[in-house]
PDB file of C-alpha atoms in Angstrom:
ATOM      1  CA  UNK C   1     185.069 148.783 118.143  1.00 46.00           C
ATOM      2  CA  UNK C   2     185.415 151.863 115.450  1.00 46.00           C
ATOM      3  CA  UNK C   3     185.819 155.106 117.109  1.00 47.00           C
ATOM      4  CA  UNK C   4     182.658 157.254 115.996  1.00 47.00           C
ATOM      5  CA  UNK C   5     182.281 159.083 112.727  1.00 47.00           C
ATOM      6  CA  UNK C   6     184.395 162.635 112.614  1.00 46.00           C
ATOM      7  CA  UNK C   7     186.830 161.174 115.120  1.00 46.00           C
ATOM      8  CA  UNK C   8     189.509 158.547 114.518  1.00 47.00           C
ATOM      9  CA  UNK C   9     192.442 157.517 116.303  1.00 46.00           C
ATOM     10  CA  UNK C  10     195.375 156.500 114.038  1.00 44.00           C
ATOM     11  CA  UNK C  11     198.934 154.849 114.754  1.00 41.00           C
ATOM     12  CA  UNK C  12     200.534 154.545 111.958  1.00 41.00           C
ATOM     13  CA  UNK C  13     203.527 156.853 111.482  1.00 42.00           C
ATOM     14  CA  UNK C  14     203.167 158.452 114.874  1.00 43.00           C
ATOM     15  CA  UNK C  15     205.432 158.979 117.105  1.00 47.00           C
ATOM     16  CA  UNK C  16     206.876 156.877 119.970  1.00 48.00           C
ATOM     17  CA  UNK C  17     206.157 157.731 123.347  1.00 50.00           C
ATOM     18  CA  UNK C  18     207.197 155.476 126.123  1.00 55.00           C
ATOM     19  CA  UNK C  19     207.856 152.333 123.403  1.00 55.00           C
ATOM     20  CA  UNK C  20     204.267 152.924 122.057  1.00 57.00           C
ATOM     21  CA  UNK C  21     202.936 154.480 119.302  1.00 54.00           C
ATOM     22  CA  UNK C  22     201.358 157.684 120.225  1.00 55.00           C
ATOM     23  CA  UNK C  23     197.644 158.330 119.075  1.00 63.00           C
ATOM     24  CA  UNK C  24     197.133 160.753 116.836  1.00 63.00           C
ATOM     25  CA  UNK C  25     193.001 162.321 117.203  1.00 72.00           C
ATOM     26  CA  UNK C  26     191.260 163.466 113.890  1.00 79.00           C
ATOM     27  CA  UNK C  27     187.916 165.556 114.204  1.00 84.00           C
ATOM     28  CA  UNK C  28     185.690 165.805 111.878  1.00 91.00           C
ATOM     29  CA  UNK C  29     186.486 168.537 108.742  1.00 93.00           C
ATOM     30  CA  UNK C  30     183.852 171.123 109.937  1.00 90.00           C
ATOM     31  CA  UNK C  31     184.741 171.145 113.364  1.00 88.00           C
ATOM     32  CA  UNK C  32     188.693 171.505 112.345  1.00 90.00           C
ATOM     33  CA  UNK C  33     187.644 174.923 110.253  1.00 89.00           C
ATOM     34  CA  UNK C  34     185.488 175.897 112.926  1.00 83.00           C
ATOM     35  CA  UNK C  35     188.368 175.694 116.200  1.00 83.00           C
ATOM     36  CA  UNK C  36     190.478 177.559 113.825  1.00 84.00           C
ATOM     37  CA  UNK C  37     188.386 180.639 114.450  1.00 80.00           C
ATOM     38  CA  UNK C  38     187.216 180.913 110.721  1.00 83.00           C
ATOM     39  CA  UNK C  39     183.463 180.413 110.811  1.00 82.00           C
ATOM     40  CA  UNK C  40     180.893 178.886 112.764  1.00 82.00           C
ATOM     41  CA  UNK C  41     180.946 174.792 112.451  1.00 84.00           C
ATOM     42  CA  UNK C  42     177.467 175.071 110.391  1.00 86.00           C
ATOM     43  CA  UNK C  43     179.305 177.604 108.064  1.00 87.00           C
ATOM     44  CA  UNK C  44     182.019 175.093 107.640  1.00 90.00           C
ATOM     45  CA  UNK C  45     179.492 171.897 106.724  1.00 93.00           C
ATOM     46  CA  UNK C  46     178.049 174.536 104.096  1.00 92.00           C
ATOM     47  CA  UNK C  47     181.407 175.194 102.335  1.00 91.00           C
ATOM     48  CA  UNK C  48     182.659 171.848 102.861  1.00 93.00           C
ATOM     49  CA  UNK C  49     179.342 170.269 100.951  1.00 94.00           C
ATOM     50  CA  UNK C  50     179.565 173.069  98.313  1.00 94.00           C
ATOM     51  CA  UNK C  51     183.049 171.366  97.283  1.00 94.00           C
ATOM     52  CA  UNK C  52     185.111 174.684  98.607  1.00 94.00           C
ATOM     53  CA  UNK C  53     187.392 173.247 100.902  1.00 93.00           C
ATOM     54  CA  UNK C  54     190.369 170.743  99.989  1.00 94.00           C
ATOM     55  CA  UNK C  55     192.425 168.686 102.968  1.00 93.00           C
ATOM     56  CA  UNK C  56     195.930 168.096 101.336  1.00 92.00           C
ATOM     57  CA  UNK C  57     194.908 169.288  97.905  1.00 92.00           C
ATOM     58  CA  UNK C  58     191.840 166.932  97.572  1.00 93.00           C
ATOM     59  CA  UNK C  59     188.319 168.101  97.661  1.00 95.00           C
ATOM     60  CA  UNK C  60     186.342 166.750 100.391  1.00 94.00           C
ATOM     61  CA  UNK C  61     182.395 167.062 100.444  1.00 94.00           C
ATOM     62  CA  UNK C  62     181.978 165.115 103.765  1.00 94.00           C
ATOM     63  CA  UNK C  63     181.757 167.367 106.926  1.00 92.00           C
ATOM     64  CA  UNK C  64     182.094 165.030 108.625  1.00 93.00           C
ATOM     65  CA  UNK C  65     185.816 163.647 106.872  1.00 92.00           C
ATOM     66  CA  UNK C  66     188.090 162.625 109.856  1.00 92.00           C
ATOM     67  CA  UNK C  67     190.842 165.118 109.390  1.00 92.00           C
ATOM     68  CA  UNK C  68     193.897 165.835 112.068  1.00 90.00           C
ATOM     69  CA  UNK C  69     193.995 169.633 113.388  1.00 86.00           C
ATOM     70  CA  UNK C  70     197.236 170.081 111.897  1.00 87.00           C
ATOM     71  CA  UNK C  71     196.127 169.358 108.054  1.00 90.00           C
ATOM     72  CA  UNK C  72     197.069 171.223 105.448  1.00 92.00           C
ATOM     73  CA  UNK C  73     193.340 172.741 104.327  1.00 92.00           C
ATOM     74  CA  UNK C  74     192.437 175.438 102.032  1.00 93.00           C
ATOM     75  CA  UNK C  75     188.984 177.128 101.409  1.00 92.00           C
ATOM     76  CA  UNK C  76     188.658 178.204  97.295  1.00 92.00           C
ATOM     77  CA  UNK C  77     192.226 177.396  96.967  1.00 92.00           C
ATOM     78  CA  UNK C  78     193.730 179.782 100.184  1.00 91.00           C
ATOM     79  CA  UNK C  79     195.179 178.356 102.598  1.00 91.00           C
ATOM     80  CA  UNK C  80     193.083 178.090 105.637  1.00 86.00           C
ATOM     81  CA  UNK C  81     195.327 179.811 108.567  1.00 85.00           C
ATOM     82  CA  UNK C  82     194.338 179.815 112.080  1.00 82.00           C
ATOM     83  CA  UNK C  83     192.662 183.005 112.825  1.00 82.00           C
ATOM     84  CA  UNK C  84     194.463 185.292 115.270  1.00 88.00           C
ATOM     85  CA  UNK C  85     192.382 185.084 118.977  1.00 92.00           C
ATOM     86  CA  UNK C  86     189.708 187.512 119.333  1.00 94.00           C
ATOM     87  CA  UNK C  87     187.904 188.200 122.251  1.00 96.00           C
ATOM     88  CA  UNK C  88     185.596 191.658 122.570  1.00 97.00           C
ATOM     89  CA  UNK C  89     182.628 192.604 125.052  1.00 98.00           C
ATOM     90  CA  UNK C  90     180.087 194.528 123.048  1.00 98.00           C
ATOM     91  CA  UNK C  91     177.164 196.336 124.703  1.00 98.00           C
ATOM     92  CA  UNK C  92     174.200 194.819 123.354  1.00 98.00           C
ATOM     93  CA  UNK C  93     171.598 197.675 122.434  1.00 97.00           C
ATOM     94  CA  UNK C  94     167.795 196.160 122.976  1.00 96.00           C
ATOM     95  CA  UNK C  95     165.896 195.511 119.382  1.00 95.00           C
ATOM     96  CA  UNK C  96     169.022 193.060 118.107  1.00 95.00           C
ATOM     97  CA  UNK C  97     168.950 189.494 117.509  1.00 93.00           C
ATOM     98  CA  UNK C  98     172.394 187.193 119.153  1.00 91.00           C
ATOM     99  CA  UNK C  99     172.917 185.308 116.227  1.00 84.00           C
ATOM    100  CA  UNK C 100     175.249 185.175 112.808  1.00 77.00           C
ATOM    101  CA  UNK C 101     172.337 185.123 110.592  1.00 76.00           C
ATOM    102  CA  UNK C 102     168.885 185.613 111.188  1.00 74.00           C
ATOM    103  CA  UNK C 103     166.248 183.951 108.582  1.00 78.00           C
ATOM    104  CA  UNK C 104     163.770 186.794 109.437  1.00 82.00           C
ATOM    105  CA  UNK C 105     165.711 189.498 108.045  1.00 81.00           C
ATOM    106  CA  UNK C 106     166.040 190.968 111.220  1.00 88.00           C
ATOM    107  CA  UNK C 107     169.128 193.188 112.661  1.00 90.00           C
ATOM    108  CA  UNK C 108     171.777 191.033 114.232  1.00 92.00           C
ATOM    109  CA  UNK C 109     174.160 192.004 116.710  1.00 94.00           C
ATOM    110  CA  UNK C 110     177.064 192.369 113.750  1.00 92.00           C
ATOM    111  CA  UNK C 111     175.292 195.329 112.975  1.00 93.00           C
ATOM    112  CA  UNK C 112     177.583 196.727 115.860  1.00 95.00           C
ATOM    113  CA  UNK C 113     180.727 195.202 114.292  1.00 93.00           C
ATOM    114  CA  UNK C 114     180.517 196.259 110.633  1.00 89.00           C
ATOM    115  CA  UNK C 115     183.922 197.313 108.967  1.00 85.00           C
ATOM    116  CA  UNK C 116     185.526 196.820 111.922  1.00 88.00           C
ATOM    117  CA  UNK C 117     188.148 193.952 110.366  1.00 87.00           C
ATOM    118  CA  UNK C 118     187.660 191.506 113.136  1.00 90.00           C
ATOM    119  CA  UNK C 119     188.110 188.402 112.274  1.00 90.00           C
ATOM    120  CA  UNK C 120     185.195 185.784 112.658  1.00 89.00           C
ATOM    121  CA  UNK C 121     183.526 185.745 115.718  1.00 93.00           C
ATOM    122  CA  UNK C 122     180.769 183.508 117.776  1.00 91.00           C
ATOM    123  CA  UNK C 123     178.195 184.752 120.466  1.00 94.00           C
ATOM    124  CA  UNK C 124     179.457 183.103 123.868  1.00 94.00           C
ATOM    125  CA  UNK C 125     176.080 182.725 125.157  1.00 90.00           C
ATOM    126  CA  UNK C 126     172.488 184.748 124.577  1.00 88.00           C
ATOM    127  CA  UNK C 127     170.857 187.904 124.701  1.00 93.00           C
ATOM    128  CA  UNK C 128     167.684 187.801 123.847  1.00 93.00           C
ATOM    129  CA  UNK C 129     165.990 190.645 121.069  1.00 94.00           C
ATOM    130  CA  UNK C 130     164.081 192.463 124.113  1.00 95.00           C
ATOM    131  CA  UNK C 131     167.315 192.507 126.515  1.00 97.00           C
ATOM    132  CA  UNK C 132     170.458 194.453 126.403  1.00 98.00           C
ATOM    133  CA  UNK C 133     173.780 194.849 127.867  1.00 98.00           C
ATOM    134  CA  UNK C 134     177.138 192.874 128.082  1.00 98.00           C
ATOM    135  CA  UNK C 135     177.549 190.448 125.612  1.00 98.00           C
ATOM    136  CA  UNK C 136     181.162 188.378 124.748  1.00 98.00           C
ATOM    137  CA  UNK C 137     182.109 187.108 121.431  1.00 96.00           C
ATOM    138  CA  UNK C 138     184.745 185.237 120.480  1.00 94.00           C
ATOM    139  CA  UNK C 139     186.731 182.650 118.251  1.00 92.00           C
ATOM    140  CA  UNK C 140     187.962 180.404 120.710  1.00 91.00           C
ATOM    141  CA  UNK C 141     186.110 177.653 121.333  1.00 87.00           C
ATOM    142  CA  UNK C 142     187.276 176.368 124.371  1.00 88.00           C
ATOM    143  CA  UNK C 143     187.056 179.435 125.877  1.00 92.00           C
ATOM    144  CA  UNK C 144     183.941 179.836 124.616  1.00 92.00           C
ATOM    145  CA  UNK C 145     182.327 176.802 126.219  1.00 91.00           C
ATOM    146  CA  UNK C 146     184.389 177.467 129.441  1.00 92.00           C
ATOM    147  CA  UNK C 147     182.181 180.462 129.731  1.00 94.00           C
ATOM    148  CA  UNK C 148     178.737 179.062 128.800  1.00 92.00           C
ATOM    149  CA  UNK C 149     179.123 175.796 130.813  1.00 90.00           C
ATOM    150  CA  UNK C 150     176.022 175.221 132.971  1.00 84.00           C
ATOM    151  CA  UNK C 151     177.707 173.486 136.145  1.00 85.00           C
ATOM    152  CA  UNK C 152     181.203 175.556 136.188  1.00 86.00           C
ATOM    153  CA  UNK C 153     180.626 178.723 133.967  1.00 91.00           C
ATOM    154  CA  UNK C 154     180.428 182.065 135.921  1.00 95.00           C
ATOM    155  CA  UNK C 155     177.155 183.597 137.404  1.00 96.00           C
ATOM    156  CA  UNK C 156     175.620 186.784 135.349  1.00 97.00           C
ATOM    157  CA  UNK C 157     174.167 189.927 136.674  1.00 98.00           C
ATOM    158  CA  UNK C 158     171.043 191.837 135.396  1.00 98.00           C
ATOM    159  CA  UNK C 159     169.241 195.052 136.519  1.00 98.00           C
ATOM    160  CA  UNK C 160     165.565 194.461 135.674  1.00 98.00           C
ATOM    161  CA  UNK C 161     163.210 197.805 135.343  1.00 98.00           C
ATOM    162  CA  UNK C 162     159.689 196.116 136.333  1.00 98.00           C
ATOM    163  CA  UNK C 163     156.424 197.156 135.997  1.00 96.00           C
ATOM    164  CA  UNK C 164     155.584 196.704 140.141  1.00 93.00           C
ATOM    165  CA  UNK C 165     156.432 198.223 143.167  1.00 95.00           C
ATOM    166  CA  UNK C 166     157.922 194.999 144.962  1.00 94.00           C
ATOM    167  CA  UNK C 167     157.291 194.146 148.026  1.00 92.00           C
ATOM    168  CA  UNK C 168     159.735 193.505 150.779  1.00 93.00           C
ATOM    169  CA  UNK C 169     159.800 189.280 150.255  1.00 96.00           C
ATOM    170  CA  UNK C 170     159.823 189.391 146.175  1.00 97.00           C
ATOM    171  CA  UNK C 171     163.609 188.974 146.600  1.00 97.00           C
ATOM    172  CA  UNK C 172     163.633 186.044 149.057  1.00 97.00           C
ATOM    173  CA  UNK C 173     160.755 184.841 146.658  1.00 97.00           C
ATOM    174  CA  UNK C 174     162.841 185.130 143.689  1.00 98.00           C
ATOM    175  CA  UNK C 175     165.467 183.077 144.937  1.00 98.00           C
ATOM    176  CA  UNK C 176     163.826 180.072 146.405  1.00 97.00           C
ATOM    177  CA  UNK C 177     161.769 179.915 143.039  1.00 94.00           C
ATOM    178  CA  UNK C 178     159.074 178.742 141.460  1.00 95.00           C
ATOM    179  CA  UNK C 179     157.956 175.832 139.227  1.00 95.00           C
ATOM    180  CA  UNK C 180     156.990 177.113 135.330  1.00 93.00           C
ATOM    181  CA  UNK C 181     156.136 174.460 132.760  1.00 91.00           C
ATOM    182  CA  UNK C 182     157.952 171.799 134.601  1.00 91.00           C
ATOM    183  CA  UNK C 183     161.159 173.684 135.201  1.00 91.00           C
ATOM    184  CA  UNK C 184     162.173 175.326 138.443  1.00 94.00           C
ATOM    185  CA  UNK C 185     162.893 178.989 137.728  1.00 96.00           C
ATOM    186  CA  UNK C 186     165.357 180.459 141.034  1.00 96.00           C
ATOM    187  CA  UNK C 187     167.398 183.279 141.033  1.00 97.00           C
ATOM    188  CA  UNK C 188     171.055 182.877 142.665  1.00 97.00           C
ATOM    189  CA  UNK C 189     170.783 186.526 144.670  1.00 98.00           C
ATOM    190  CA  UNK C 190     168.183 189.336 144.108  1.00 98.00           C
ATOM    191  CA  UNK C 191     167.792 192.445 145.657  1.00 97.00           C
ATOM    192  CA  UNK C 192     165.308 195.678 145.516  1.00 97.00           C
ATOM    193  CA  UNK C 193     168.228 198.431 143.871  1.00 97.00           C
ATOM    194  CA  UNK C 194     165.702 201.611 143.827  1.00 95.00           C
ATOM    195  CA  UNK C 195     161.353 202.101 143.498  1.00 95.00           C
ATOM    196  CA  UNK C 196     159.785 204.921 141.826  1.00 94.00           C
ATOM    197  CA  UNK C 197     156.495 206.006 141.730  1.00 93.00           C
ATOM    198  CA  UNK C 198     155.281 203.442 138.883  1.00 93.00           C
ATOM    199  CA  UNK C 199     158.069 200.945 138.534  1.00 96.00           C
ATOM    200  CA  UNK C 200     161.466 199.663 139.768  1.00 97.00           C
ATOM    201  CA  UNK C 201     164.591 198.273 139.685  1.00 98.00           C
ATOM    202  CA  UNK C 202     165.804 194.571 140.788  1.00 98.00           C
ATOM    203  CA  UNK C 203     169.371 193.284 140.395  1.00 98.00           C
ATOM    204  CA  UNK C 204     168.855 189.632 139.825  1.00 98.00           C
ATOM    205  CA  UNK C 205     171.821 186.893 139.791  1.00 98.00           C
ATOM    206  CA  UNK C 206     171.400 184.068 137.861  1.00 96.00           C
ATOM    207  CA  UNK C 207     173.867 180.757 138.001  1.00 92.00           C
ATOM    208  CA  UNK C 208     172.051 178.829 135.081  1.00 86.00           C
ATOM    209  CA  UNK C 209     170.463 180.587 132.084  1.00 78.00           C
ATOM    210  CA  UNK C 210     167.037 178.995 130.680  1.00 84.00           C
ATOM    211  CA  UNK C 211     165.257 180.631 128.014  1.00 85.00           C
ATOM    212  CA  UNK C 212     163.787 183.774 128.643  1.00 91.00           C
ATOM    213  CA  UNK C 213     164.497 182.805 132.259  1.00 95.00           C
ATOM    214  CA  UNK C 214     164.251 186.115 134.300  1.00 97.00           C
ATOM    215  CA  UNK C 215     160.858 186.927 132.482  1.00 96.00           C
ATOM    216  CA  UNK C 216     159.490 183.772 132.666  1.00 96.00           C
ATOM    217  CA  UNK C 217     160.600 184.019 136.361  1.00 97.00           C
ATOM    218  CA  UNK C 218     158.763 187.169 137.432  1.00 97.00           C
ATOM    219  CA  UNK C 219     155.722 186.454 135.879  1.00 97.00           C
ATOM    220  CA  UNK C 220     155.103 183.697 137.739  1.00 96.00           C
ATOM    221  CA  UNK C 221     154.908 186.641 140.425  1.00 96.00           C
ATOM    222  CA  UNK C 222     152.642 188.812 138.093  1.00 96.00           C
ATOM    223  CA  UNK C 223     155.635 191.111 137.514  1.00 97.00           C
ATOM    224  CA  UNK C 224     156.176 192.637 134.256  1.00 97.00           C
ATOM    225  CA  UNK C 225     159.763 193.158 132.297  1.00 97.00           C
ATOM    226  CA  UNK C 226     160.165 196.844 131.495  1.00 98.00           C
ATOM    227  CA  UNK C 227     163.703 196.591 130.333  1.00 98.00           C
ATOM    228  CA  UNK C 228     166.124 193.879 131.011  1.00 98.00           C
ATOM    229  CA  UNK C 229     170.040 194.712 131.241  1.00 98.00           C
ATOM    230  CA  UNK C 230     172.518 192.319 131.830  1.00 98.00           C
ATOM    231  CA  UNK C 231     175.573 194.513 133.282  1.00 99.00           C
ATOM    232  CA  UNK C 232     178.092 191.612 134.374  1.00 98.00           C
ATOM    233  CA  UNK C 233     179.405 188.150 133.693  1.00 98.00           C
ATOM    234  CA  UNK C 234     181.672 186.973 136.703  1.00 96.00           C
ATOM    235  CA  UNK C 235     183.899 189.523 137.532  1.00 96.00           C
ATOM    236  CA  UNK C 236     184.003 191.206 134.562  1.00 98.00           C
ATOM    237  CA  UNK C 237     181.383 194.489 134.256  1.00 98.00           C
ATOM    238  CA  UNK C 238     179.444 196.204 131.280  1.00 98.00           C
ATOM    239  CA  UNK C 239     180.604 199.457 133.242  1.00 96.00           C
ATOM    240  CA  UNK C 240     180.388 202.638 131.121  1.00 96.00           C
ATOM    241  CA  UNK C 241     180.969 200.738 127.802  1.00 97.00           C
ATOM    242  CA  UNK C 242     178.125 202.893 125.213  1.00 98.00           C
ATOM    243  CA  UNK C 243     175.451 201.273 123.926  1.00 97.00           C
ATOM    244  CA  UNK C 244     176.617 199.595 120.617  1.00 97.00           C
ATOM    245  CA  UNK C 245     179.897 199.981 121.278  1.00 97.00           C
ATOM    246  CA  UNK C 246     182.592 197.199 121.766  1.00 98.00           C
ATOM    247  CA  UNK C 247     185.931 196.618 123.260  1.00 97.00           C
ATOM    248  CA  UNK C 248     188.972 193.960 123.179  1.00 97.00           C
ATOM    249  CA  UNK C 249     189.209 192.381 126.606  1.00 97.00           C
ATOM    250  CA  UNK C 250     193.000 192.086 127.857  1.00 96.00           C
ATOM    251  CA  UNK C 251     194.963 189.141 128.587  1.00 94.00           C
ATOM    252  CA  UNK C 252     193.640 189.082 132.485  1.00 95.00           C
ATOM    253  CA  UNK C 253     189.907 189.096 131.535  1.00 96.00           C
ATOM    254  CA  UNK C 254     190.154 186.758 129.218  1.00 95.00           C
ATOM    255  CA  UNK C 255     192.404 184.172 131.709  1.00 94.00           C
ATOM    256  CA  UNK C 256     189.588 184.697 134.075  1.00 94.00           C
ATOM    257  CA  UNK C 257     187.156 182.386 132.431  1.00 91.00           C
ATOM    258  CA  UNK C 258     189.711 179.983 131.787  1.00 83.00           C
ATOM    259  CA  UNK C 259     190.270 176.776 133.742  1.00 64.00           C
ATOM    260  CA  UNK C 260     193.615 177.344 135.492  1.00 52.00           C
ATOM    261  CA  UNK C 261     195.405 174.256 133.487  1.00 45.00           C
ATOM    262  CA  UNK C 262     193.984 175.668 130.393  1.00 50.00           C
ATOM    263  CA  UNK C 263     196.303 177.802 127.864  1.00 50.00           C
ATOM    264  CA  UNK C 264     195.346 181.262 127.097  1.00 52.00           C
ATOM    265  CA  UNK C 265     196.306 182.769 123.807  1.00 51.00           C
ATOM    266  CA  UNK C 266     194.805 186.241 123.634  1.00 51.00           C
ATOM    267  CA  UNK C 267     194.819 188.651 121.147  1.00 48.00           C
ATOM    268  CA  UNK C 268     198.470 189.964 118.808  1.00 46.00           C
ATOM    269  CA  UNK C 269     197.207 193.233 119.014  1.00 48.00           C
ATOM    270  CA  UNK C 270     196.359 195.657 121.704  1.00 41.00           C
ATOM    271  CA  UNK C 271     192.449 196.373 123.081  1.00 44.00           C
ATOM    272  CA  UNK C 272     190.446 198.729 121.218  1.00 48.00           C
ATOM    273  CA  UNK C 273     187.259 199.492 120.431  1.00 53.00           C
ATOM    274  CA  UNK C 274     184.565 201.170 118.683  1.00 50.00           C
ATOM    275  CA  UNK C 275     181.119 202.785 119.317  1.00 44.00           C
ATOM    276  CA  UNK C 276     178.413 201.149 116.854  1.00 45.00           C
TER     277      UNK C 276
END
């Protein structure tokens, strides 16, 4: 049977390992740009079909084109070089979209990183327009997916300004749940953090992230989402980062979402950062 399209296992020419010839993987074209930290895999397909990109000096159209990680590709005739490892917390400011191009016109979240000469980056994850607070971006794939995977990835904290004074067994409430369109809605931990005369503040835990999940959540309980702030991802905190403002995580934060048999490569250059 063939090994599917964009992958392909080849022999030939490889080397021996243990009197056998050793298999040699080949992804498909876009996906070899995009793990090289250049551009987003759909950015890839695009300059792939507009006849941009050449594997060993021949122009390949296909996206799809089984091609081996190593292989000598260029983009307009430059050599396509891995992309140094970038990793950066921003501080998400509320009225932003979390996404590399937005069809609407509307402001992205690169608004924050203009003429900063980073390279490419990815969201790792969402933020909704309405919500703000700590937000990761990257060019590391792996990483990337180590952080946003639903069964091991790390919880995420958010302090939620709603439009109720909660009662004492909201927060129990919130965390055993409640069915919404045919998906149960829980919270991991939630807790009352301080009430004010018109509205207050939860800290809610979540260990999965459906869309528009806390909202969704709380007004299932007739509560209303003044502001939403997300102010932690595992371990690591928004703390006093400004509002539009970014910095490089070090080598420890980034190892921290990172499998322990996994290899960490962070960044060349030491953490900095800049207020947007």
């Amino acid at each position: 049977m063939k090994p599917p399209r964009g992958r392909r296992e080849a022999s030939a020419g490889s080397a021996l390992r243990d009197g056998r010839p050793a298999r040699v993987i080949r992804h498909g074209l876009a996906r070899v740009l995009s793990k090289r930290g250049l551009c987003s895999r759909t950015e890839a397909a695009r300059w792939v079909g507009d006849g941009r990109v050449s594997v060993d000096g021949r122009i390949v159209r296909d996206p799809e084109a089984p091609t081996l990680p190593d292989a000598r590709i260029a983009i307009d005739g430059v050599a396509a070089v891995a992309a140094r490892r970038c990793y950066i917390a921003l501080h998400k400011p509320r009225g932003l979209v979390t996404t590399t191009r937005d069809e609407q016109g509307r402001d992205t979240v690169y608004r924050c990183l203009d003429g900063a000469g980073l390279p490419w980056l990815a969201p790792v994850g969402r933020l909704d327009k309405g919500s703000e607070g700590l937000l990761l971006l990257g060019n590391d794939p792996a990483w990337a997916a180590a952080i946003t995977d639903p069964a091991t990835g790390p919880s995420k904290t958010y302090h939620v300004q709603v439009d109720a004074l909660p009662d004492e067994t909201l927060p129990g409430a919130l965390v055993r749940g409640v069915e919404v369109d045919g998906e149960l809605l829980r919270a991991q931990a939630a807790r009352v953090l301080r009430v004010g005369q018109k509205n207050a503040w939860l800290e809610l835990v979540l260990d999965e992230g459906r869309n528009r999940h806390i909202r969704r959540l709380l007004a299932a309980f007739d509560v209303g989402v003044l502001r939403l702030v997300r102010v932690a991802i595992g371990d690591l905190a928004l703390g006093d980062l400004p509002k539009g403002a970014w910095r490089e995580l070090t080598a420890d934060e980034i190892a921290a979402f990172v499998p322990p048999s996994a290899t960490v490569r962070p960044s060349a250059r030491p953490a900095r950062g800049r207020s947007g």
